[in-house]
Amino acid sequence: MFNSLSDRLTATFKNLRGKGRLTEADIDGTAREIRRALLDADVAVPVVRGFVAQVKERALGAEVSESLNPGQQVVKIVNEELVGILGGETRRLNLAKNPPTVIMLAGLQGAGKTTLAGKLAKHLKAEGHTPMLVACDLQRPNAVKQLQINGERAGVPVYAPHPGVSSEFDTPTGDPVTVARDGVAEAKAKLHDIVIVDTAGRLGVDTEMMAQAANIRAAINPDEVLFVIDAMIGQDAVNTAQAFHEGVDFTGVVLSKLDGDARGGAALSVASVTGKPVMFASTGENLDDFEIFHPDRMASRILDMGDVMTLIEQAEKNWDKTEAERMAKKFADQEDFTLDDFLAQMAQIKKMGSMKKLLGMMPGAQISRQQLEQFDERQIDRVEAIVRSMTQHERVAPKIINGSRRARIAKGSGVSVSEVNQMLERFAEAQKMMKKMAAGGGIPGMPGAGKGAARKAKAKGKKQQKFGNPAKAAQAELEAKNKKAAAPTGASFGQGANQDFDPSSLNLPAGFEKYLGNK
């Protein structure tokens, strides 16, 4: 969503690189470009004005003028100010001291409240809670049915005493306030520790909608009121957020549809305008496309610094520890990396989610944006089909795969022979890399790669020749010979070979001199 903003800011900072000192004109030009980038990204004008003023004030101050690298210091300032307008610190849910914790969802129709209710319930269930969903949206057609389906997919019970309406021509039945109150009582009776109440929305802010939301809030006294906002609606997001803030007094914001291709800058304005933190972000259509909103990590993504922490957390959450231990043992034993291992690793990566999202979290992803956009997610499925079309022996010993075997594999996986050839070539490269890593040589092409082999070669060279300079080697050899000649050689009775020896001084028996070489 923030690709355009990220590209503009990255291009702006490139002009600061290599400058030992920043003039006031440099800072003015940078501030101007930042202002244009934020306005083009649809960030609210008051937010842009305050943001740029703060950045400019700090950039003209002592922290940049005394810095060893002024360009990097300006990037650091922009990063810190971005974190500030995004909310500052990560905000967690405030859980009730006496369960259940009641969470009320509010927002316009189409913002994604019902889908988000299922995502939040699944997220909380994975953390060890026992949530329950309450269907209070009795006005939107099939809203109750949608919540029931999401609850079933998330493995969470849904309290829905009224079916709601099935078309826009039906008259709504049931009282949402009563359903909300009874739902909380039901959760308390069945010992659920969290209740998520899904409320109705409208196509626009109106008095009736705010009155209903306010009545539900008064009836259930929620611990958290989350305002769900579509990150793609533009500048109207700020006006809508202010209206809900005055009408319902929400405690946190949830950004939905953050995976869209809109400019999305209005989403950056909500926390700054309302003073309420962004707590969660919805990043796709699946129930797993949901994450806690970290302002510092989002700022790093916008400035193309990556989000390695989220990447690590996703890997820890989805990676099979048994499989990881098996692969670690293979590395330790320096066993061959087979196509079965390759298939298992690809399955682990697929569990982590979209490859585009994972690659987008890497630092410097903006540089290869075009290649990233052209990446086909189905390529992983094709590779998996190719490997599964092989026999077990072919997976263990891919060198036996000749032309006829490749044709058979291509036919069985529904791809061309050239795609099979490309996959085998990539696997061969991966196998070489794995062997290199197992031998302690590091990843080829990376800094420090091959250090283990280099150390071995260096040690071998030291054994063969102690000095690289021939003159020093000759001098050392001469000194060693002189030292050897001067040292005792272990001759008879510990006397030196070049010393005079008088056998009579030893008081030996008569005739023993002949054994000492004296006649």
Short mmCIF file of C-alpha atoms in Angstrom, two decimals:
data_model
loop_
_atom_site.label_atom_id
_atom_site.label_comp_id
_atom_site.label_asym_id
_atom_site.label_seq_id
_atom_site.Cartn_x
_atom_site.Cartn_y
_atom_site.Cartn_z
CA MET A 1 0.00 0.00 0.00
CA PHE A 2 2.81 2.42 0.87
CA ASN A 3 4.92 1.56 -2.18
CA SER A 4 4.57 4.99 -3.80
CA LEU A 5 5.42 6.82 -0.58
CA SER A 6 8.34 4.50 0.06
CA ASP A 7 9.74 5.02 -3.44
CA ARG A 8 9.51 8.80 -3.14
CA LEU A 9 11.19 8.94 0.26
CA THR A 10 13.94 6.52 -0.78
CA ALA A 11 14.70 8.62 -3.87
CA THR A 12 14.80 11.77 -1.70
CA PHE A 13 17.34 10.32 0.71
CA LYS A 14 19.62 9.18 -2.10
CA ASN A 15 20.48 12.82 -2.76
CA LEU A 16 21.88 13.15 0.78
CA ARG A 17 24.34 10.28 0.52
CA GLY A 18 28.01 11.10 0.42
CA LYS A 19 27.60 14.65 1.70
CA GLY A 20 29.92 15.45 4.57
CA ARG A 21 27.91 18.49 5.57
CA LEU A 22 24.31 19.50 4.91
CA THR A 23 23.53 23.10 4.14
CA GLU A 24 20.26 24.80 4.97
CA ALA A 25 19.38 24.62 1.26
CA ASP A 26 19.90 20.82 1.33
CA ILE A 27 17.56 20.47 4.30
CA ASP A 28 14.95 22.79 2.75
CA GLY A 29 15.01 20.76 -0.46
CA THR A 30 14.68 17.49 1.45
CA ALA A 31 11.79 18.85 3.54
CA ARG A 32 10.06 20.02 0.37
CA GLU A 33 10.33 16.58 -1.23
CA ILE A 34 9.09 14.87 1.95
CA ARG A 35 6.08 17.24 2.01
CA ARG A 36 5.24 16.43 -1.60
CA ALA A 37 5.63 12.68 -1.01
CA LEU A 38 3.29 12.72 2.00
CA LEU A 39 0.67 14.86 0.26
CA ASP A 40 0.76 12.64 -2.82
CA ALA A 41 0.26 9.66 -0.52
CA ASP A 42 -2.98 11.25 0.77
CA VAL A 43 -1.71 12.03 4.27
CA ALA A 44 -3.86 14.67 5.99
CA VAL A 45 -2.58 18.23 5.49
CA PRO A 46 -2.36 19.13 9.24
CA VAL A 47 -0.37 15.97 9.86
CA VAL A 48 1.99 16.75 6.96
CA ARG A 49 2.51 20.30 8.16
CA GLY A 50 3.42 19.23 11.70
CA PHE A 51 5.56 16.33 10.52
CA VAL A 52 7.68 18.38 8.10
CA ALA A 53 8.12 21.22 10.59
CA GLN A 54 9.40 18.83 13.24
CA VAL A 55 11.78 17.08 10.83
CA LYS A 56 13.15 20.39 9.57
CA GLU A 57 13.64 21.73 13.09
CA ARG A 58 15.58 18.67 14.18
CA ALA A 59 17.57 18.50 10.92
CA LEU A 60 18.76 22.11 11.37
CA GLY A 61 19.71 21.41 14.98
CA ALA A 62 22.92 20.22 16.55
CA GLU A 63 22.14 16.50 16.18
CA VAL A 64 22.73 16.71 12.41
CA SER A 65 25.39 19.42 12.26
CA GLU A 66 27.62 17.47 14.68
CA SER A 67 26.89 14.08 13.13
CA LEU A 68 29.59 12.11 11.31
CA ASN A 69 27.06 11.12 8.64
CA PRO A 70 24.42 13.85 8.25
CA GLY A 71 22.48 11.97 5.54
CA GLN A 72 21.93 8.93 7.75
CA GLN A 73 21.03 11.17 10.67
CA VAL A 74 18.24 12.82 8.62
CA VAL A 75 16.89 9.36 7.71
CA LYS A 76 16.95 8.49 11.41
CA ILE A 77 15.01 11.65 12.26
CA VAL A 78 12.37 10.92 9.59
CA ASN A 79 12.07 7.35 10.86
CA GLU A 80 11.52 8.50 14.45
CA GLU A 81 8.93 11.10 13.40
CA LEU A 82 7.10 8.49 11.29
CA VAL A 83 6.94 6.22 14.32
CA GLY A 84 5.46 9.16 16.23
CA ILE A 85 2.59 9.86 13.81
CA LEU A 86 1.86 6.11 13.59
CA GLY A 87 1.26 5.98 17.33
CA GLY A 88 4.67 5.68 18.95
CA GLU A 89 4.61 2.37 20.82
CA THR A 90 2.89 -0.94 20.14
CA ARG A 91 -0.44 -1.03 21.96
CA ARG A 92 -1.79 -4.34 23.25
CA LEU A 93 -5.34 -5.24 24.28
CA ASN A 94 -6.35 -4.27 27.79
CA LEU A 95 -7.73 -7.47 29.28
CA ALA A 96 -10.34 -7.29 32.00
CA LYS A 97 -9.35 -8.26 35.53
CA ASN A 98 -12.58 -10.23 35.80
CA PRO A 99 -13.31 -12.11 32.54
CA PRO A 100 -14.78 -11.92 30.05
CA THR A 101 -12.97 -9.10 28.25
CA VAL A 102 -15.54 -7.41 26.00
CA ILE A 103 -14.34 -6.08 22.62
CA MET A 104 -16.74 -4.06 20.48
CA LEU A 105 -16.10 -3.50 16.75
CA ALA A 106 -17.40 -0.35 15.07
CA GLY A 107 -17.03 1.19 11.62
CA LEU A 108 -18.66 1.87 8.27
CA GLN A 109 -20.29 -0.87 6.19
CA GLY A 110 -17.75 -2.49 3.92
CA ALA A 111 -14.77 -1.68 6.16
CA GLY A 112 -14.29 -5.37 6.91
CA LYS A 113 -15.60 -5.64 10.50
CA THR A 114 -17.13 -9.11 10.14
CA THR A 115 -14.06 -10.58 8.49
CA LEU A 116 -11.85 -8.89 11.06
CA ALA A 117 -13.94 -10.39 13.89
CA GLY A 118 -13.03 -13.88 12.65
CA LYS A 119 -9.35 -12.93 12.24
CA LEU A 120 -9.15 -11.41 15.72
CA ALA A 121 -10.90 -14.44 17.25
CA LYS A 122 -8.44 -16.83 15.58
CA HIS A 123 -5.48 -14.70 16.66
CA LEU A 124 -6.66 -14.64 20.28
CA LYS A 125 -7.40 -18.38 20.24
CA ALA A 126 -3.82 -19.05 19.08
CA GLU A 127 -2.62 -17.05 22.10
CA GLY A 128 -4.48 -19.39 24.45
CA HIS A 129 -7.75 -17.48 24.95
CA THR A 130 -11.28 -18.83 24.54
CA PRO A 131 -13.10 -16.13 22.53
CA MET A 132 -16.75 -16.06 21.48
CA LEU A 133 -18.30 -14.01 18.66
CA VAL A 134 -21.61 -12.16 19.01
CA ALA A 135 -23.59 -11.29 15.85
CA CYS A 136 -25.20 -7.88 16.37
CA ASP A 137 -25.23 -6.81 12.73
CA LEU A 138 -28.88 -7.59 11.95
CA GLN A 139 -29.22 -5.04 9.13
CA ARG A 140 -26.69 -5.98 6.45
CA PRO A 141 -27.89 -8.93 4.30
CA ASN A 142 -26.30 -12.24 5.36
CA ALA A 143 -23.99 -10.54 7.87
CA VAL A 144 -24.94 -13.08 10.57
CA LYS A 145 -24.34 -16.00 8.19
CA GLN A 146 -20.93 -14.56 7.24
CA LEU A 147 -19.93 -14.26 10.89
CA GLN A 148 -21.03 -17.86 11.54
CA ILE A 149 -18.89 -19.09 8.63
CA ASN A 150 -15.87 -17.09 9.87
CA GLY A 151 -16.39 -18.43 13.38
CA GLU A 152 -16.52 -21.99 12.06
CA ARG A 153 -13.29 -21.47 10.06
CA ALA A 154 -11.59 -19.97 13.11
CA GLY A 155 -12.87 -22.72 15.41
CA VAL A 156 -14.71 -20.21 17.62
CA PRO A 157 -18.39 -20.36 18.75
CA VAL A 158 -20.82 -17.68 17.54
CA TYR A 159 -23.80 -16.38 19.52
CA ALA A 160 -26.49 -15.55 16.91
CA PRO A 161 -30.07 -15.76 18.24
CA HIS A 162 -31.43 -13.81 15.25
CA PRO A 163 -30.67 -14.69 11.61
CA GLY A 164 -30.76 -11.08 10.43
CA VAL A 165 -31.90 -10.19 6.93
CA SER A 166 -31.17 -12.13 3.75
CA SER A 167 -31.76 -9.26 1.30
CA GLU A 168 -31.88 -5.49 1.31
CA PHE A 169 -35.67 -5.58 0.94
CA ASP A 170 -36.24 -7.47 4.22
CA THR A 171 -37.19 -5.63 7.39
CA PRO A 172 -34.60 -6.12 10.18
CA THR A 173 -35.88 -8.07 13.19
CA GLY A 174 -34.42 -8.28 16.64
CA ASP A 175 -32.77 -5.69 18.84
CA PRO A 176 -28.96 -5.45 18.45
CA VAL A 177 -28.62 -3.98 21.95
CA THR A 178 -30.42 -6.96 23.50
CA VAL A 179 -28.37 -9.43 21.45
CA ALA A 180 -25.14 -7.77 22.60
CA ARG A 181 -26.19 -7.82 26.27
CA ASP A 182 -27.36 -11.45 26.11
CA GLY A 183 -24.20 -12.45 24.23
CA VAL A 184 -21.96 -11.14 27.01
CA ALA A 185 -24.08 -12.99 29.60
CA GLU A 186 -23.83 -16.19 27.51
CA ALA A 187 -20.04 -15.88 27.31
CA LYS A 188 -19.81 -15.36 31.07
CA ALA A 189 -22.00 -18.39 31.73
CA LYS A 190 -19.94 -20.61 29.42
CA LEU A 191 -16.62 -19.30 30.83
CA HIS A 192 -15.33 -17.62 27.66
CA ASP A 193 -12.62 -15.13 28.60
CA ILE A 194 -13.11 -12.82 25.57
CA VAL A 195 -16.26 -11.63 23.76
CA ILE A 196 -16.04 -9.98 20.33
CA VAL A 197 -19.19 -8.04 19.40
CA ASP A 198 -19.72 -7.39 15.68
CA THR A 199 -21.96 -4.34 15.17
CA ALA A 200 -23.74 -2.94 12.12
CA GLY A 201 -22.33 -0.29 9.82
CA ARG A 202 -23.70 2.20 7.34
CA LEU A 203 -22.58 3.49 3.98
CA GLY A 204 -21.99 6.85 5.65
CA VAL A 205 -21.94 8.42 9.08
CA ASP A 206 -25.48 9.18 10.29
CA THR A 207 -27.30 9.90 13.52
CA GLU A 208 -29.15 6.56 13.65
CA MET A 209 -25.93 4.59 13.27
CA MET A 210 -24.11 6.50 16.01
CA ALA A 211 -27.09 6.21 18.34
CA GLN A 212 -27.23 2.43 17.91
CA ALA A 213 -23.48 2.05 18.44
CA ALA A 214 -23.64 4.28 21.53
CA ASN A 215 -26.54 2.23 22.96
CA ILE A 216 -24.65 -1.04 22.45
CA ARG A 217 -21.61 0.44 24.15
CA ALA A 218 -23.70 1.58 27.11
CA ALA A 219 -25.34 -1.87 27.41
CA ILE A 220 -22.20 -4.01 27.41
CA ASN A 221 -19.62 -1.53 28.82
CA PRO A 222 -16.77 -2.87 26.63
CA ASP A 223 -13.13 -2.96 27.72
CA GLU A 224 -12.03 -2.12 24.18
CA VAL A 225 -13.86 -0.37 21.33
CA LEU A 226 -11.98 -0.96 18.07
CA PHE A 227 -12.70 1.32 15.14
CA VAL A 228 -12.23 -0.66 11.91
CA ILE A 229 -11.32 1.60 9.01
CA ASP A 230 -10.72 0.81 5.36
CA ALA A 231 -7.18 1.96 4.61
CA MET A 232 -8.16 2.62 0.98
CA ILE A 233 -10.90 5.25 1.41
CA GLY A 234 -8.59 8.27 1.22
CA GLN A 235 -8.98 11.58 3.03
CA ASP A 236 -12.51 10.71 4.18
CA ALA A 237 -10.85 8.28 6.61
CA VAL A 238 -9.88 11.20 8.82
CA ASN A 239 -13.41 12.69 8.89
CA THR A 240 -14.96 9.28 9.56
CA ALA A 241 -12.48 8.60 12.37
CA GLN A 242 -13.27 11.94 14.01
CA ALA A 243 -17.03 11.27 13.78
CA PHE A 244 -16.71 7.84 15.43
CA HIS A 245 -14.35 9.25 18.03
CA GLU A 246 -16.97 11.80 19.06
CA GLY A 247 -19.93 9.39 18.79
CA VAL A 248 -18.56 6.13 20.22
CA ASP A 249 -15.23 7.17 21.80
CA PHE A 250 -13.22 4.21 20.50
CA THR A 251 -10.03 3.09 22.25
CA GLY A 252 -8.05 1.76 19.28
CA VAL A 253 -7.92 1.59 15.49
CA VAL A 254 -7.73 -1.42 13.17
CA LEU A 255 -6.56 -0.87 9.58
CA SER A 256 -8.23 -3.23 7.11
CA LYS A 257 -7.30 -3.91 3.45
CA LEU A 258 -3.72 -2.85 4.07
CA ASP A 259 -2.70 -5.08 1.19
CA GLY A 260 -4.52 -2.86 -1.34
CA ASP A 261 -2.83 -0.77 -4.00
CA ALA A 262 -4.29 2.60 -2.95
CA ARG A 263 -2.03 5.35 -1.68
CA GLY A 264 -3.05 4.66 1.91
CA GLY A 265 -1.56 7.79 3.43
CA ALA A 266 -4.82 8.61 5.19
CA ALA A 267 -4.22 5.57 7.36
CA LEU A 268 -1.05 7.26 8.60
CA SER A 269 -3.15 10.22 9.72
CA VAL A 270 -5.73 8.45 11.89
CA ALA A 271 -3.57 7.91 14.97
CA SER A 272 -2.21 11.46 14.84
CA VAL A 273 -5.62 13.11 14.31
CA THR A 274 -7.62 11.10 16.87
CA GLY A 275 -4.86 10.44 19.39
CA LYS A 276 -5.89 6.76 19.45
CA PRO A 277 -3.32 4.06 18.58
CA VAL A 278 -3.47 1.70 15.60
CA MET A 279 -3.56 -1.75 17.24
CA PHE A 280 -4.04 -4.29 14.44
CA ALA A 281 -3.75 -4.52 10.66
CA SER A 282 -5.62 -6.77 8.25
CA THR A 283 -3.41 -7.64 5.27
CA GLY A 284 -5.42 -10.07 3.13
CA GLU A 285 -8.55 -12.17 2.72
CA ASN A 286 -7.50 -15.26 4.69
CA LEU A 287 -8.08 -15.47 8.43
CA ASP A 288 -4.32 -15.71 8.96
CA ASP A 289 -3.69 -12.39 7.16
CA PHE A 290 -3.74 -10.46 10.41
CA GLU A 291 -0.99 -8.91 12.47
CA ILE A 292 -0.33 -6.70 15.47
CA PHE A 293 0.50 -3.16 14.33
CA HIS A 294 4.02 -2.10 15.31
CA PRO A 295 4.62 1.61 14.49
CA ASP A 296 8.41 1.20 14.41
CA ARG A 297 8.25 -1.76 12.03
CA MET A 298 5.76 -0.03 9.73
CA ALA A 299 8.02 3.03 9.60
CA SER A 300 10.94 0.77 8.67
CA ARG A 301 8.90 -0.76 5.84
CA ILE A 302 7.96 2.67 4.50
CA LEU A 303 11.62 3.77 4.52
CA ASP A 304 12.69 0.49 2.82
CA MET A 305 14.58 -0.72 5.89
CA GLY A 306 12.63 -3.97 5.96
CA ASP A 307 10.76 -5.67 8.76
CA VAL A 308 13.00 -8.52 9.80
CA MET A 309 11.40 -8.91 13.25
CA THR A 310 7.96 -9.68 11.80
CA LEU A 311 9.62 -12.07 9.35
CA ILE A 312 11.32 -13.90 12.24
CA GLU A 313 8.09 -14.04 14.25
CA GLN A 314 6.19 -15.54 11.31
CA ALA A 315 8.93 -18.12 10.82
CA GLU A 316 8.88 -19.08 14.50
CA LYS A 317 5.09 -19.35 14.49
CA ASN A 318 4.75 -21.43 11.31
CA TRP A 319 8.02 -23.35 11.06
CA ASP A 320 7.90 -27.01 12.06
CA LYS A 321 10.49 -27.48 14.83
CA THR A 322 10.81 -31.21 14.13
CA GLU A 323 11.59 -30.52 10.48
CA ALA A 324 14.07 -27.81 11.46
CA GLU A 325 15.86 -30.21 13.83
CA ARG A 326 15.98 -32.88 11.11
CA MET A 327 17.56 -30.45 8.65
CA ALA A 328 20.02 -29.24 11.29
CA LYS A 329 21.10 -32.83 11.89
CA LYS A 330 21.60 -33.34 8.15
CA PHE A 331 23.82 -30.28 8.06
CA ALA A 332 25.81 -31.48 11.05
CA ASP A 333 26.32 -34.91 9.47
CA GLN A 334 27.06 -33.29 6.07
CA GLU A 335 24.46 -35.46 4.34
CA ASP A 336 23.30 -34.68 0.81
CA PHE A 337 20.44 -32.21 0.35
CA THR A 338 17.82 -34.15 -1.64
CA LEU A 339 14.73 -33.15 -3.60
CA ASP A 340 12.60 -34.50 -0.75
CA ASP A 341 14.32 -32.02 1.56
CA PHE A 342 13.79 -29.32 -1.06
CA LEU A 343 10.07 -30.15 -1.16
CA ALA A 344 9.81 -30.10 2.64
CA GLN A 345 11.51 -26.69 2.83
CA MET A 346 9.15 -25.26 0.21
CA ALA A 347 6.17 -26.55 2.18
CA GLN A 348 7.49 -24.76 5.28
CA ILE A 349 7.86 -21.49 3.34
CA LYS A 350 4.30 -21.80 1.97
CA LYS A 351 2.98 -22.06 5.53
CA MET A 352 4.46 -18.63 6.28
CA GLY A 353 2.14 -16.96 3.74
CA SER A 354 2.56 -15.01 0.54
CA MET A 355 6.09 -14.98 -0.87
CA LYS A 356 5.59 -11.42 -2.09
CA LYS A 357 4.81 -10.28 1.45
CA LEU A 358 7.80 -12.16 2.86
CA LEU A 359 10.18 -10.74 0.26
CA GLY A 360 8.69 -7.28 0.78
CA MET A 361 9.80 -7.41 4.42
CA MET A 362 13.43 -7.74 3.41
CA PRO A 363 15.60 -4.59 3.60
CA GLY A 364 16.09 -2.99 0.19
CA ALA A 365 12.99 -4.60 -1.32
CA GLN A 366 12.15 -1.36 -3.14
CA ILE A 367 15.23 -1.80 -5.34
CA SER A 368 13.79 -4.95 -6.88
CA ARG A 369 10.15 -3.77 -6.79
CA GLN A 370 9.52 -4.53 -10.44
CA GLN A 371 10.86 -8.08 -10.16
CA LEU A 372 8.90 -8.53 -6.93
CA GLU A 373 5.65 -7.44 -8.58
CA GLN A 374 6.24 -9.86 -11.45
CA PHE A 375 6.82 -12.78 -9.10
CA ASP A 376 4.25 -15.53 -9.69
CA GLU A 377 3.06 -17.17 -6.47
CA ARG A 378 1.96 -20.21 -8.51
CA GLN A 379 5.59 -20.93 -9.37
CA ILE A 380 5.97 -22.69 -6.02
CA ASP A 381 3.04 -24.95 -6.83
CA ARG A 382 4.57 -25.81 -10.21
CA VAL A 383 7.89 -26.71 -8.59
CA GLU A 384 6.06 -28.89 -6.08
CA ALA A 385 4.19 -30.64 -8.92
CA ILE A 386 7.48 -31.31 -10.75
CA VAL A 387 9.11 -32.90 -7.69
CA ARG A 388 6.03 -35.00 -6.90
CA SER A 389 6.08 -36.34 -10.48
CA MET A 390 9.48 -37.93 -9.85
CA THR A 391 10.13 -41.39 -8.50
CA GLN A 392 11.66 -41.79 -5.06
CA HIS A 393 14.98 -42.83 -6.59
CA GLU A 394 15.00 -39.76 -8.84
CA ARG A 395 14.46 -37.49 -5.86
CA VAL A 396 17.44 -38.98 -4.04
CA ALA A 397 19.71 -39.16 -7.11
CA PRO A 398 18.63 -36.40 -9.55
CA LYS A 399 21.73 -37.01 -11.72
CA ILE A 400 20.02 -40.06 -13.25
CA ILE A 401 17.25 -37.88 -14.69
CA ASN A 402 17.99 -38.04 -18.42
CA GLY A 403 16.03 -36.68 -21.37
CA SER A 404 13.30 -39.33 -21.41
CA ARG A 405 12.80 -39.05 -17.66
CA ARG A 406 12.53 -35.27 -17.94
CA ALA A 407 9.89 -35.61 -20.64
CA ARG A 408 7.91 -38.00 -18.44
CA ILE A 409 8.19 -35.67 -15.40
CA ALA A 410 7.08 -32.67 -17.50
CA LYS A 411 4.05 -34.55 -18.78
CA GLY A 412 3.12 -35.77 -15.31
CA SER A 413 3.34 -32.27 -13.75
CA GLY A 414 1.72 -30.39 -16.62
CA VAL A 415 4.73 -28.19 -17.37
CA SER A 416 7.25 -27.92 -20.20
CA VAL A 417 10.57 -29.77 -20.31
CA SER A 418 12.40 -26.43 -20.11
CA GLU A 419 10.70 -25.71 -16.76
CA VAL A 420 11.87 -29.10 -15.46
CA ASN A 421 15.40 -28.26 -16.64
CA GLN A 422 15.30 -24.87 -14.92
CA MET A 423 14.04 -26.40 -11.69
CA LEU A 424 16.82 -29.03 -11.70
CA GLU A 425 19.42 -26.33 -12.37
CA ARG A 426 18.14 -24.24 -9.45
CA PHE A 427 18.14 -27.31 -7.24
CA ALA A 428 21.74 -28.11 -8.22
CA GLU A 429 22.73 -24.58 -7.18
CA ALA A 430 20.83 -24.96 -3.91
CA GLN A 431 22.55 -28.30 -3.29
CA LYS A 432 25.98 -26.72 -3.84
CA MET A 433 25.10 -23.93 -1.44
CA MET A 434 23.95 -26.40 1.21
CA LYS A 435 27.18 -28.38 0.87
CA LYS A 436 29.16 -25.18 1.21
CA MET A 437 27.25 -24.19 4.34
CA ALA A 438 27.56 -27.68 5.86
CA ALA A 439 31.34 -27.56 5.33
CA GLY A 440 31.51 -24.27 7.20
CA GLY A 441 32.19 -22.14 4.16
CA GLY A 442 29.13 -19.91 4.55
CA ILE A 443 26.71 -18.89 1.85
CA PRO A 444 28.45 -18.40 -1.52
CA GLY A 445 28.49 -14.79 -2.63
CA MET A 446 27.93 -13.44 0.88
CA PRO A 447 30.51 -11.55 3.00
CA GLY A 448 32.69 -14.01 4.90
CA ALA A 449 31.87 -16.90 2.55
CA GLY A 450 34.69 -19.38 2.18
CA LYS A 451 36.50 -18.27 5.34
CA GLY A 452 36.71 -21.85 6.60
CA ALA A 453 38.43 -23.05 3.43
CA ALA A 454 40.66 -19.99 3.41
CA ARG A 455 41.80 -20.70 6.96
CA LYS A 456 42.62 -24.29 6.05
CA ALA A 457 44.62 -23.20 3.01
CA LYS A 458 46.43 -20.61 5.08
CA ALA A 459 47.33 -23.16 7.76
CA LYS A 460 48.60 -25.55 5.09
CA GLY A 461 50.71 -22.80 3.59
CA LYS A 462 52.21 -22.04 6.98
CA LYS A 463 53.34 -25.65 7.36
CA GLN A 464 55.03 -25.64 3.99
CA GLN A 465 56.68 -22.23 4.24
CA LYS A 466 56.90 -20.02 7.27
CA PHE A 467 57.81 -16.87 5.39
CA GLY A 468 56.48 -15.43 2.18
CA ASN A 469 59.77 -13.55 1.61
CA PRO A 470 62.55 -15.85 0.17
CA ALA A 471 65.33 -13.72 1.72
CA LYS A 472 63.81 -14.05 5.17
CA ALA A 473 63.36 -17.78 4.65
CA ALA A 474 67.06 -18.22 3.71
CA GLN A 475 68.21 -16.17 6.68
CA ALA A 476 66.03 -18.17 9.05
CA GLU A 477 67.38 -21.44 7.64
CA LEU A 478 70.99 -20.26 8.16
CA GLU A 479 70.26 -19.22 11.75
CA ALA A 480 68.69 -22.61 12.42
CA LYS A 481 71.82 -24.42 11.13
CA ASN A 482 74.15 -22.31 13.27
CA LYS A 483 72.02 -22.93 16.30
CA LYS A 484 72.03 -26.65 15.63
CA ALA A 485 75.80 -26.69 15.26
CA ALA A 486 76.27 -24.82 18.52
CA ALA A 487 73.92 -27.05 20.50
CA PRO A 488 74.98 -30.40 22.10
CA THR A 489 74.45 -33.28 19.67
CA GLY A 490 73.98 -36.04 22.21
CA ALA A 491 77.46 -37.67 21.78
CA SER A 492 78.92 -40.16 24.30
CA PHE A 493 78.44 -39.27 27.95
CA GLY A 494 76.70 -36.01 27.04
CA GLN A 495 79.84 -34.35 25.64
CA GLY A 496 79.61 -32.23 22.54
CA ALA A 497 80.83 -33.70 19.25
CA ASN A 498 83.37 -30.89 18.71
CA GLN A 499 84.79 -30.85 22.22
CA ASP A 500 88.10 -32.55 23.29
CA PHE A 501 87.53 -35.61 25.44
CA ASP A 502 90.04 -37.18 27.85
CA PRO A 503 89.01 -40.78 28.77
CA SER A 504 91.59 -40.96 31.58
CA SER A 505 89.62 -38.39 33.51
CA LEU A 506 86.82 -40.91 33.91
CA ASN A 507 88.98 -43.53 35.71
CA LEU A 508 87.83 -46.35 33.39
CA PRO A 509 89.07 -50.00 33.53
CA ALA A 510 92.24 -50.84 31.62
CA GLY A 511 91.69 -51.58 27.93
CA PHE A 512 88.28 -49.80 27.80
CA GLU A 513 89.70 -46.93 25.74
CA LYS A 514 89.39 -48.94 22.53
CA TYR A 515 85.58 -48.79 22.83
CA LEU A 516 85.77 -45.01 22.81
CA GLY A 517 87.56 -44.90 19.48
CA ASN A 518 91.00 -44.26 21.03
CA LYS A 519 93.74 -46.73 20.17
#
